[in-house]
Amino acid sequence: MTGHFFFVLEKQNDPNFIAKRNAEVIVKYSTVYPFKLPEENMVCVYCCESFPQPAEFRAHMDEEHETFNPKMAFLHCSEGYIKVDCTNINCRLCFKNFQNLDEIADHLYSEHKKPLDLSVALGLQPFHLENNKLFCAICRAKALCLRQLSRHTQSHFWRYTCEACGKSYATNTALRSHIRFSHIGNEKICRKCKGTFSSVEEKRKHMLESQRCWSHLCCVCGERFISWHAKQLHLSECHGVEKKVTKSDVRRATERQNDDRIYNSLPLQAARIVNGVRILLR
């Protein structure tokens, strides 16, 4: 019992834990809108809907997520800082407008007495996003696309550097994971729970049986899936989210269409029966 108490106390004093708690408070009481960026489009953390334009994303947040569970915003990011759209920051309690995260954090702490620790990082990656005007919310550097801006913004939060190759990471855990998988070998290590196995077959069995280690997370209910397609099927059947079409889906469909077009262009020669089915031969 004593050991558990000290573990909890140590966690509560951890700067990363405090930063995440700060982030939850700011997301809950202001109009900083959390999002994911798996590819080129912004993805809502609450319903997984995708938006090519920042203005469309903000309109969606205003109209569809006036009420929300702020903890859902962090399910996809167990460690590190989540991305937030800070283009138009308002306090949800008094509706005052603010220019940046520092201003809204100071306001929530001093005016509304919210539990923020301003001596620690706020736990958020700020993005100032206007259509066709992308620049860093921290240093004002310009970017050509949202992905480029995301990579640049993340560089402001790199605090841990690998001595072996020079790569930098936002958290110590991310650095340790990089070292294990890049400089030691990963064939017998689970990337999620960091468990080690005596053989590749043992690791494969573990991945099939341990749902908590599945890497595909439903951002609506938090359930995990072993594959991207399984997650998309779940989103469609359980939450009514339309299945996304991937580049590989389009490629396979195009290949089938081309095969059918070539086949149909050939002259009809004969027909034969295969397993009780009449097959036309060209």
mmCIF file of C-alpha atoms in Angstrom:
data_model
loop_
_atom_site.group_PDB
_atom_site.id
_atom_site.type_symbol
_atom_site.label_atom_id
_atom_site.label_comp_id
_atom_site.label_asym_id
_atom_site.label_seq_id
_atom_site.Cartn_x
_atom_site.Cartn_y
_atom_site.Cartn_z
ATOM 1 C CA MET A 1 0.000 0.000 0.000
ATOM 2 C CA THR A 2 2.857 2.345 0.896
ATOM 3 C CA GLY A 3 4.564 1.626 -2.421
ATOM 4 C CA HIS A 4 1.357 2.443 -4.324
ATOM 5 C CA PHE A 5 1.049 5.748 -2.427
ATOM 6 C CA PHE A 6 4.565 6.813 -3.380
ATOM 7 C CA PHE A 7 3.949 5.761 -7.016
ATOM 8 C CA VAL A 8 0.827 7.957 -7.193
ATOM 9 C CA LEU A 9 2.651 10.836 -5.498
ATOM 10 C CA GLU A 10 5.575 10.545 -7.918
ATOM 11 C CA LYS A 11 3.198 10.515 -10.900
ATOM 12 C CA GLN A 12 1.361 13.612 -9.664
ATOM 13 C CA ASN A 13 4.686 15.443 -9.380
ATOM 14 C CA ASP A 14 5.814 14.382 -12.855
ATOM 15 C CA PRO A 15 5.987 17.444 -15.194
ATOM 16 C CA ASN A 16 4.451 15.455 -18.074
ATOM 17 C CA PHE A 17 1.483 14.443 -15.897
ATOM 18 C CA ILE A 18 0.982 18.049 -14.763
ATOM 19 C CA ALA A 19 1.252 19.313 -18.364
ATOM 20 C CA LYS A 20 -1.476 16.896 -19.473
ATOM 21 C CA ARG A 21 -3.690 18.036 -16.593
ATOM 22 C CA ASN A 22 -3.111 21.649 -17.665
ATOM 23 C CA ALA A 23 -4.075 20.718 -21.223
ATOM 24 C CA GLU A 24 -7.345 19.093 -20.108
ATOM 25 C CA VAL A 25 -8.344 22.223 -18.187
ATOM 26 C CA ILE A 26 -7.614 24.533 -21.132
ATOM 27 C CA VAL A 27 -9.456 22.297 -23.631
ATOM 28 C CA LYS A 28 -12.448 22.093 -21.283
ATOM 29 C CA TYR A 29 -12.823 25.816 -20.587
ATOM 30 C CA SER A 30 -11.740 27.467 -23.846
ATOM 31 C CA THR A 31 -12.283 27.238 -27.588
ATOM 32 C CA VAL A 32 -8.916 25.699 -28.396
ATOM 33 C CA TYR A 33 -9.953 22.817 -30.630
ATOM 34 C CA PRO A 34 -7.951 19.560 -30.425
ATOM 35 C CA PHE A 35 -7.352 17.647 -33.642
ATOM 36 C CA LYS A 36 -5.350 14.815 -35.176
ATOM 37 C CA LEU A 37 -3.351 14.971 -38.386
ATOM 38 C CA PRO A 38 -2.861 11.396 -39.654
ATOM 39 C CA GLU A 39 -2.437 12.584 -43.245
ATOM 40 C CA GLU A 40 -3.151 15.935 -44.920
ATOM 41 C CA ASN A 41 -6.575 16.689 -43.420
ATOM 42 C CA MET A 42 -7.512 17.695 -39.884
ATOM 43 C CA VAL A 43 -9.440 14.977 -38.041
ATOM 44 C CA CYS A 44 -11.849 15.668 -35.191
ATOM 45 C CA VAL A 45 -10.764 13.809 -32.029
ATOM 46 C CA TYR A 46 -14.387 13.359 -30.921
ATOM 47 C CA CYS A 47 -16.043 11.879 -34.022
ATOM 48 C CA CYS A 48 -13.153 11.181 -36.458
ATOM 49 C CA GLU A 49 -14.641 13.334 -39.222
ATOM 50 C CA SER A 50 -12.016 14.720 -41.604
ATOM 51 C CA PHE A 51 -11.717 18.296 -42.886
ATOM 52 C CA PRO A 52 -9.478 19.659 -45.680
ATOM 53 C CA GLN A 53 -9.884 23.286 -44.548
ATOM 54 C CA PRO A 54 -9.285 24.651 -41.015
ATOM 55 C CA ALA A 55 -12.350 26.922 -41.230
ATOM 56 C CA GLU A 56 -14.542 23.884 -41.923
ATOM 57 C CA PHE A 57 -13.047 22.109 -38.912
ATOM 58 C CA ARG A 58 -13.735 25.064 -36.602
ATOM 59 C CA ALA A 59 -17.314 25.376 -37.874
ATOM 60 C CA HIS A 60 -17.793 21.669 -37.190
ATOM 61 C CA MET A 61 -16.495 22.060 -33.626
ATOM 62 C CA ASP A 62 -18.782 25.046 -32.990
ATOM 63 C CA GLU A 63 -21.878 23.304 -34.350
ATOM 64 C CA GLU A 64 -21.408 19.636 -33.470
ATOM 65 C CA HIS A 65 -19.348 19.592 -30.263
ATOM 66 C CA GLU A 66 -20.676 22.387 -28.091
ATOM 67 C CA THR A 67 -20.688 19.777 -25.316
ATOM 68 C CA PHE A 68 -17.931 17.162 -25.176
ATOM 69 C CA ASN A 69 -15.828 14.983 -22.906
ATOM 70 C CA PRO A 70 -12.369 16.625 -22.804
ATOM 71 C CA LYS A 71 -10.680 13.346 -21.832
ATOM 72 C CA MET A 72 -11.646 11.931 -25.253
ATOM 73 C CA ALA A 73 -9.257 14.436 -26.827
ATOM 74 C CA PHE A 74 -6.282 12.623 -25.288
ATOM 75 C CA LEU A 75 -7.122 8.985 -26.096
ATOM 76 C CA HIS A 76 -4.991 9.007 -29.256
ATOM 77 C CA CYS A 77 -2.017 10.590 -27.480
ATOM 78 C CA SER A 78 -1.121 8.846 -24.235
ATOM 79 C CA GLU A 79 2.076 10.876 -23.958
ATOM 80 C CA GLY A 80 3.307 14.105 -25.460
ATOM 81 C CA TYR A 81 1.334 17.225 -26.395
ATOM 82 C CA ILE A 82 -1.860 17.164 -28.478
ATOM 83 C CA LYS A 83 -2.405 19.546 -31.399
ATOM 84 C CA VAL A 84 -4.948 22.345 -30.912
ATOM 85 C CA ASP A 85 -6.359 24.967 -33.272
ATOM 86 C CA CYS A 86 -5.800 28.322 -31.514
ATOM 87 C CA THR A 87 -7.001 30.583 -34.309
ATOM 88 C CA ASN A 88 -9.934 31.956 -32.312
ATOM 89 C CA ILE A 89 -9.527 31.473 -28.547
ATOM 90 C CA ASN A 90 -12.484 32.359 -26.332
ATOM 91 C CA CYS A 91 -13.104 31.590 -22.682
ATOM 92 C CA ARG A 92 -16.140 29.298 -22.402
ATOM 93 C CA LEU A 93 -17.010 30.823 -19.013
ATOM 94 C CA CYS A 94 -17.015 34.572 -19.747
ATOM 95 C CA PHE A 95 -16.563 34.607 -23.560
ATOM 96 C CA LYS A 96 -13.536 36.926 -23.548
ATOM 97 C CA ASN A 97 -11.188 36.584 -26.510
ATOM 98 C CA PHE A 98 -7.448 35.851 -26.228
ATOM 99 C CA GLN A 99 -4.501 35.825 -28.603
ATOM 100 C CA ASN A 100 -2.581 32.760 -27.437
ATOM 101 C CA LEU A 101 -2.408 29.843 -25.002
ATOM 102 C CA ASP A 102 -0.437 31.730 -22.369
ATOM 103 C CA GLU A 103 -3.095 34.442 -22.176
ATOM 104 C CA ILE A 104 -6.048 32.060 -21.834
ATOM 105 C CA ALA A 105 -4.180 29.920 -19.296
ATOM 106 C CA ASP A 106 -3.357 32.942 -17.139
ATOM 107 C CA HIS A 107 -6.987 34.112 -17.406
ATOM 108 C CA LEU A 108 -8.450 30.732 -16.377
ATOM 109 C CA TYR A 109 -6.058 30.549 -13.445
ATOM 110 C CA SER A 110 -6.380 34.105 -12.138
ATOM 111 C CA GLU A 111 -9.987 34.981 -13.015
ATOM 112 C CA HIS A 112 -11.776 31.631 -12.740
ATOM 113 C CA LYS A 113 -9.465 29.866 -10.256
ATOM 114 C CA LYS A 114 -9.081 26.777 -12.429
ATOM 115 C CA PRO A 115 -6.475 24.172 -11.333
ATOM 116 C CA LEU A 116 -3.577 25.119 -13.596
ATOM 117 C CA ASP A 117 0.115 24.919 -12.747
ATOM 118 C CA LEU A 118 1.642 27.761 -14.757
ATOM 119 C CA SER A 119 5.171 26.838 -13.681
ATOM 120 C CA VAL A 120 4.918 23.767 -15.941
ATOM 121 C CA ALA A 121 4.244 23.433 -19.690
ATOM 122 C CA LEU A 122 0.628 23.722 -20.844
ATOM 123 C CA GLY A 123 0.723 20.373 -22.652
ATOM 124 C CA LEU A 124 -0.587 21.663 -25.994
ATOM 125 C CA GLN A 125 0.904 22.246 -29.451
ATOM 126 C CA PRO A 126 -0.657 25.502 -30.733
ATOM 127 C CA PHE A 127 -1.661 25.958 -34.383
ATOM 128 C CA HIS A 128 -2.820 29.253 -35.889
ATOM 129 C CA LEU A 129 -4.677 28.146 -39.015
ATOM 130 C CA GLU A 130 -6.192 30.362 -41.662
ATOM 131 C CA ASN A 131 -7.086 29.130 -45.131
ATOM 132 C CA ASN A 132 -4.068 29.582 -47.423
ATOM 133 C CA LYS A 133 -2.127 31.251 -44.580
ATOM 134 C CA LEU A 134 -0.133 28.743 -42.585
ATOM 135 C CA PHE A 135 2.471 29.945 -40.124
ATOM 136 C CA CYS A 136 3.880 28.740 -36.822
ATOM 137 C CA ALA A 137 1.964 30.007 -33.783
ATOM 138 C CA ILE A 138 5.234 30.086 -31.827
ATOM 139 C CA CYS A 139 7.868 31.641 -34.120
ATOM 140 C CA ARG A 140 5.696 32.777 -37.083
ATOM 141 C CA ALA A 141 7.655 30.702 -39.609
ATOM 142 C CA LYS A 142 5.639 30.084 -42.784
ATOM 143 C CA ALA A 143 4.720 26.626 -44.093
ATOM 144 C CA LEU A 144 3.488 25.394 -47.469
ATOM 145 C CA CYS A 145 1.099 22.779 -46.099
ATOM 146 C CA LEU A 146 -0.373 21.584 -42.827
ATOM 147 C CA ARG A 147 1.898 18.536 -42.608
ATOM 148 C CA GLN A 148 4.985 20.708 -42.981
ATOM 149 C CA LEU A 149 3.659 23.078 -40.332
ATOM 150 C CA SER A 150 2.991 20.146 -37.990
ATOM 151 C CA ARG A 151 6.553 18.841 -38.330
ATOM 152 C CA HIS A 152 7.940 22.319 -37.726
ATOM 153 C CA THR A 153 5.721 22.971 -34.691
ATOM 154 C CA GLN A 154 6.691 19.675 -33.118
ATOM 155 C CA SER A 155 10.349 20.685 -33.319
ATOM 156 C CA HIS A 156 9.656 23.354 -30.688
ATOM 157 C CA PHE A 157 8.840 20.586 -28.209
ATOM 158 C CA TRP A 158 11.858 18.311 -28.741
ATOM 159 C CA ARG A 159 13.613 17.986 -25.390
ATOM 160 C CA TYR A 160 15.262 14.545 -25.543
ATOM 161 C CA THR A 161 18.020 13.673 -28.040
ATOM 162 C CA CYS A 162 19.388 10.240 -28.971
ATOM 163 C CA GLU A 163 23.161 10.207 -28.501
ATOM 164 C CA ALA A 164 23.506 7.429 -31.088
ATOM 165 C CA CYS A 165 21.894 9.122 -34.096
ATOM 166 C CA GLY A 166 20.972 12.657 -33.023
ATOM 167 C CA LYS A 167 17.184 12.327 -33.425
ATOM 168 C CA SER A 168 15.129 14.321 -30.926
ATOM 169 C CA TYR A 169 11.828 13.536 -29.207
ATOM 170 C CA ALA A 170 9.256 15.368 -27.119
ATOM 171 C CA THR A 171 9.226 12.832 -24.266
ATOM 172 C CA ASN A 172 11.756 10.613 -22.548
ATOM 173 C CA THR A 173 9.533 7.585 -23.137
ATOM 174 C CA ALA A 174 9.553 8.270 -26.878
ATOM 175 C CA LEU A 175 13.350 8.468 -26.798
ATOM 176 C CA ARG A 176 13.653 5.178 -24.895
ATOM 177 C CA SER A 177 11.268 3.532 -27.351
ATOM 178 C CA HIS A 178 13.341 4.824 -30.283
ATOM 179 C CA ILE A 179 16.532 3.397 -28.755
ATOM 180 C CA ARG A 180 14.958 -0.015 -28.175
ATOM 181 C CA PHE A 181 13.477 -0.291 -31.644
ATOM 182 C CA SER A 182 16.111 1.509 -33.732
ATOM 183 C CA HIS A 183 19.368 0.578 -32.048
ATOM 184 C CA ILE A 184 18.596 -2.733 -30.325
ATOM 185 C CA GLY A 185 16.086 -4.509 -32.575
ATOM 186 C CA ASN A 186 12.323 -4.843 -32.400
ATOM 187 C CA GLU A 187 11.498 -8.347 -33.621
ATOM 188 C CA LYS A 188 10.745 -9.579 -30.076
ATOM 189 C CA ILE A 189 9.434 -6.399 -28.441
ATOM 190 C CA CYS A 190 5.822 -5.196 -28.302
ATOM 191 C CA ARG A 191 5.769 -1.507 -29.234
ATOM 192 C CA LYS A 192 2.703 -0.830 -27.065
ATOM 193 C CA CYS A 193 3.423 -2.497 -23.700
ATOM 194 C CA LYS A 194 7.205 -2.814 -24.271
ATOM 195 C CA GLY A 195 7.031 -6.513 -23.309
ATOM 196 C CA THR A 196 9.843 -8.781 -24.552
ATOM 197 C CA PHE A 197 9.388 -12.299 -25.919
ATOM 198 C CA SER A 198 11.690 -15.258 -26.414
ATOM 199 C CA SER A 199 10.582 -15.775 -30.025
ATOM 200 C CA VAL A 200 8.831 -14.015 -32.881
ATOM 201 C CA GLU A 201 5.990 -16.547 -32.623
ATOM 202 C CA GLU A 202 5.434 -15.650 -28.959
ATOM 203 C CA LYS A 203 5.267 -11.976 -29.866
ATOM 204 C CA ARG A 204 2.787 -12.718 -32.682
ATOM 205 C CA LYS A 205 0.583 -14.700 -30.288
ATOM 206 C CA HIS A 206 0.734 -11.848 -27.785
ATOM 207 C CA MET A 207 -0.374 -9.335 -30.428
ATOM 208 C CA LEU A 208 -3.356 -11.496 -31.392
ATOM 209 C CA GLU A 209 -4.528 -11.998 -27.806
ATOM 210 C CA SER A 210 -3.714 -8.674 -26.110
ATOM 211 C CA GLN A 211 -6.349 -6.166 -27.206
ATOM 212 C CA ARG A 212 -4.810 -3.372 -25.125
ATOM 213 C CA CYS A 213 -1.744 -3.550 -27.392
ATOM 214 C CA TRP A 214 -3.699 -3.159 -30.634
ATOM 215 C CA SER A 215 -2.632 0.092 -32.248
ATOM 216 C CA HIS A 216 -5.890 1.165 -33.928
ATOM 217 C CA LEU A 217 -8.085 3.137 -31.499
ATOM 218 C CA CYS A 218 -11.719 4.175 -32.002
ATOM 219 C CA CYS A 219 -11.785 7.872 -31.113
ATOM 220 C CA VAL A 220 -15.539 7.695 -30.383
ATOM 221 C CA CYS A 221 -15.697 4.960 -27.728
ATOM 222 C CA GLY A 222 -12.043 4.119 -27.080
ATOM 223 C CA GLU A 223 -12.204 0.463 -28.214
ATOM 224 C CA ARG A 224 -9.022 -0.929 -29.801
ATOM 225 C CA PHE A 225 -8.687 -2.977 -33.005
ATOM 226 C CA ILE A 226 -5.955 -5.115 -34.509
ATOM 227 C CA SER A 227 -6.219 -3.524 -37.968
ATOM 228 C CA TRP A 228 -7.237 -0.246 -39.594
ATOM 229 C CA HIS A 229 -9.957 -1.960 -41.637
ATOM 230 C CA ALA A 230 -11.462 -3.555 -38.500
ATOM 231 C CA LYS A 231 -11.626 -0.120 -36.879
ATOM 232 C CA GLN A 232 -13.261 1.426 -39.959
ATOM 233 C CA LEU A 233 -15.866 -1.368 -40.039
ATOM 234 C CA HIS A 234 -16.607 -0.748 -36.352
ATOM 235 C CA LEU A 235 -16.961 3.013 -36.941
ATOM 236 C CA SER A 236 -19.389 2.362 -39.778
ATOM 237 C CA GLU A 237 -21.530 -0.278 -38.038
ATOM 238 C CA CYS A 238 -21.514 1.066 -34.465
ATOM 239 C CA HIS A 239 -21.165 4.825 -34.848
ATOM 240 C CA GLY A 240 -22.487 5.530 -38.342
ATOM 241 C CA VAL A 241 -19.168 6.987 -39.514
ATOM 242 C CA GLU A 242 -18.733 6.513 -43.267
ATOM 243 C CA LYS A 243 -15.836 4.220 -44.193
ATOM 244 C CA LYS A 244 -12.827 6.079 -45.554
ATOM 245 C CA VAL A 245 -11.542 5.177 -48.998
ATOM 246 C CA THR A 246 -7.781 4.616 -49.030
ATOM 247 C CA LYS A 247 -5.387 4.937 -51.959
ATOM 248 C CA SER A 248 -5.009 1.151 -52.022
ATOM 249 C CA ASP A 249 -8.813 0.769 -52.278
ATOM 250 C CA VAL A 250 -8.841 3.126 -55.267
ATOM 251 C CA ARG A 251 -5.888 1.315 -56.856
ATOM 252 C CA ARG A 252 -7.529 -2.108 -56.501
ATOM 253 C CA ALA A 253 -10.822 -0.807 -57.904
ATOM 254 C CA THR A 254 -9.008 0.762 -60.871
ATOM 255 C CA GLU A 255 -7.110 -2.472 -61.555
ATOM 256 C CA ARG A 256 -10.371 -4.450 -61.520
ATOM 257 C CA GLN A 257 -11.985 -1.972 -63.917
ATOM 258 C CA ASN A 258 -9.003 -2.203 -66.285
ATOM 259 C CA ASP A 259 -9.085 -6.011 -66.170
ATOM 260 C CA ASP A 260 -12.823 -6.022 -66.911
ATOM 261 C CA ARG A 261 -12.376 -3.558 -69.792
ATOM 262 C CA ILE A 262 -9.625 -5.687 -71.367
ATOM 263 C CA TYR A 263 -11.660 -8.872 -70.907
ATOM 264 C CA ASN A 264 -14.833 -7.387 -72.394
ATOM 265 C CA SER A 265 -12.914 -6.064 -75.419
ATOM 266 C CA LEU A 266 -11.901 -9.590 -76.469
ATOM 267 C CA PRO A 267 -14.101 -11.461 -78.988
ATOM 268 C CA LEU A 268 -16.414 -14.137 -77.596
ATOM 269 C CA GLN A 269 -15.046 -17.582 -78.524
ATOM 270 C CA ALA A 270 -16.793 -20.262 -76.519
ATOM 271 C CA ALA A 271 -18.251 -21.283 -73.168
ATOM 272 C CA ARG A 272 -17.548 -24.152 -70.787
ATOM 273 C CA ILE A 273 -18.873 -25.464 -67.503
ATOM 274 C CA VAL A 274 -16.606 -25.199 -64.432
ATOM 275 C CA ASN A 275 -17.958 -26.578 -61.124
ATOM 276 C CA GLY A 276 -21.477 -26.243 -62.431
ATOM 277 C CA VAL A 277 -21.000 -22.627 -63.551
ATOM 278 C CA ARG A 278 -21.128 -21.600 -67.217
ATOM 279 C CA ILE A 279 -17.944 -19.593 -67.981
ATOM 280 C CA LEU A 280 -17.670 -17.444 -71.113
ATOM 281 C CA LEU A 281 -14.298 -17.722 -72.845
ATOM 282 C CA ARG A 282 -12.954 -14.863 -74.918
#
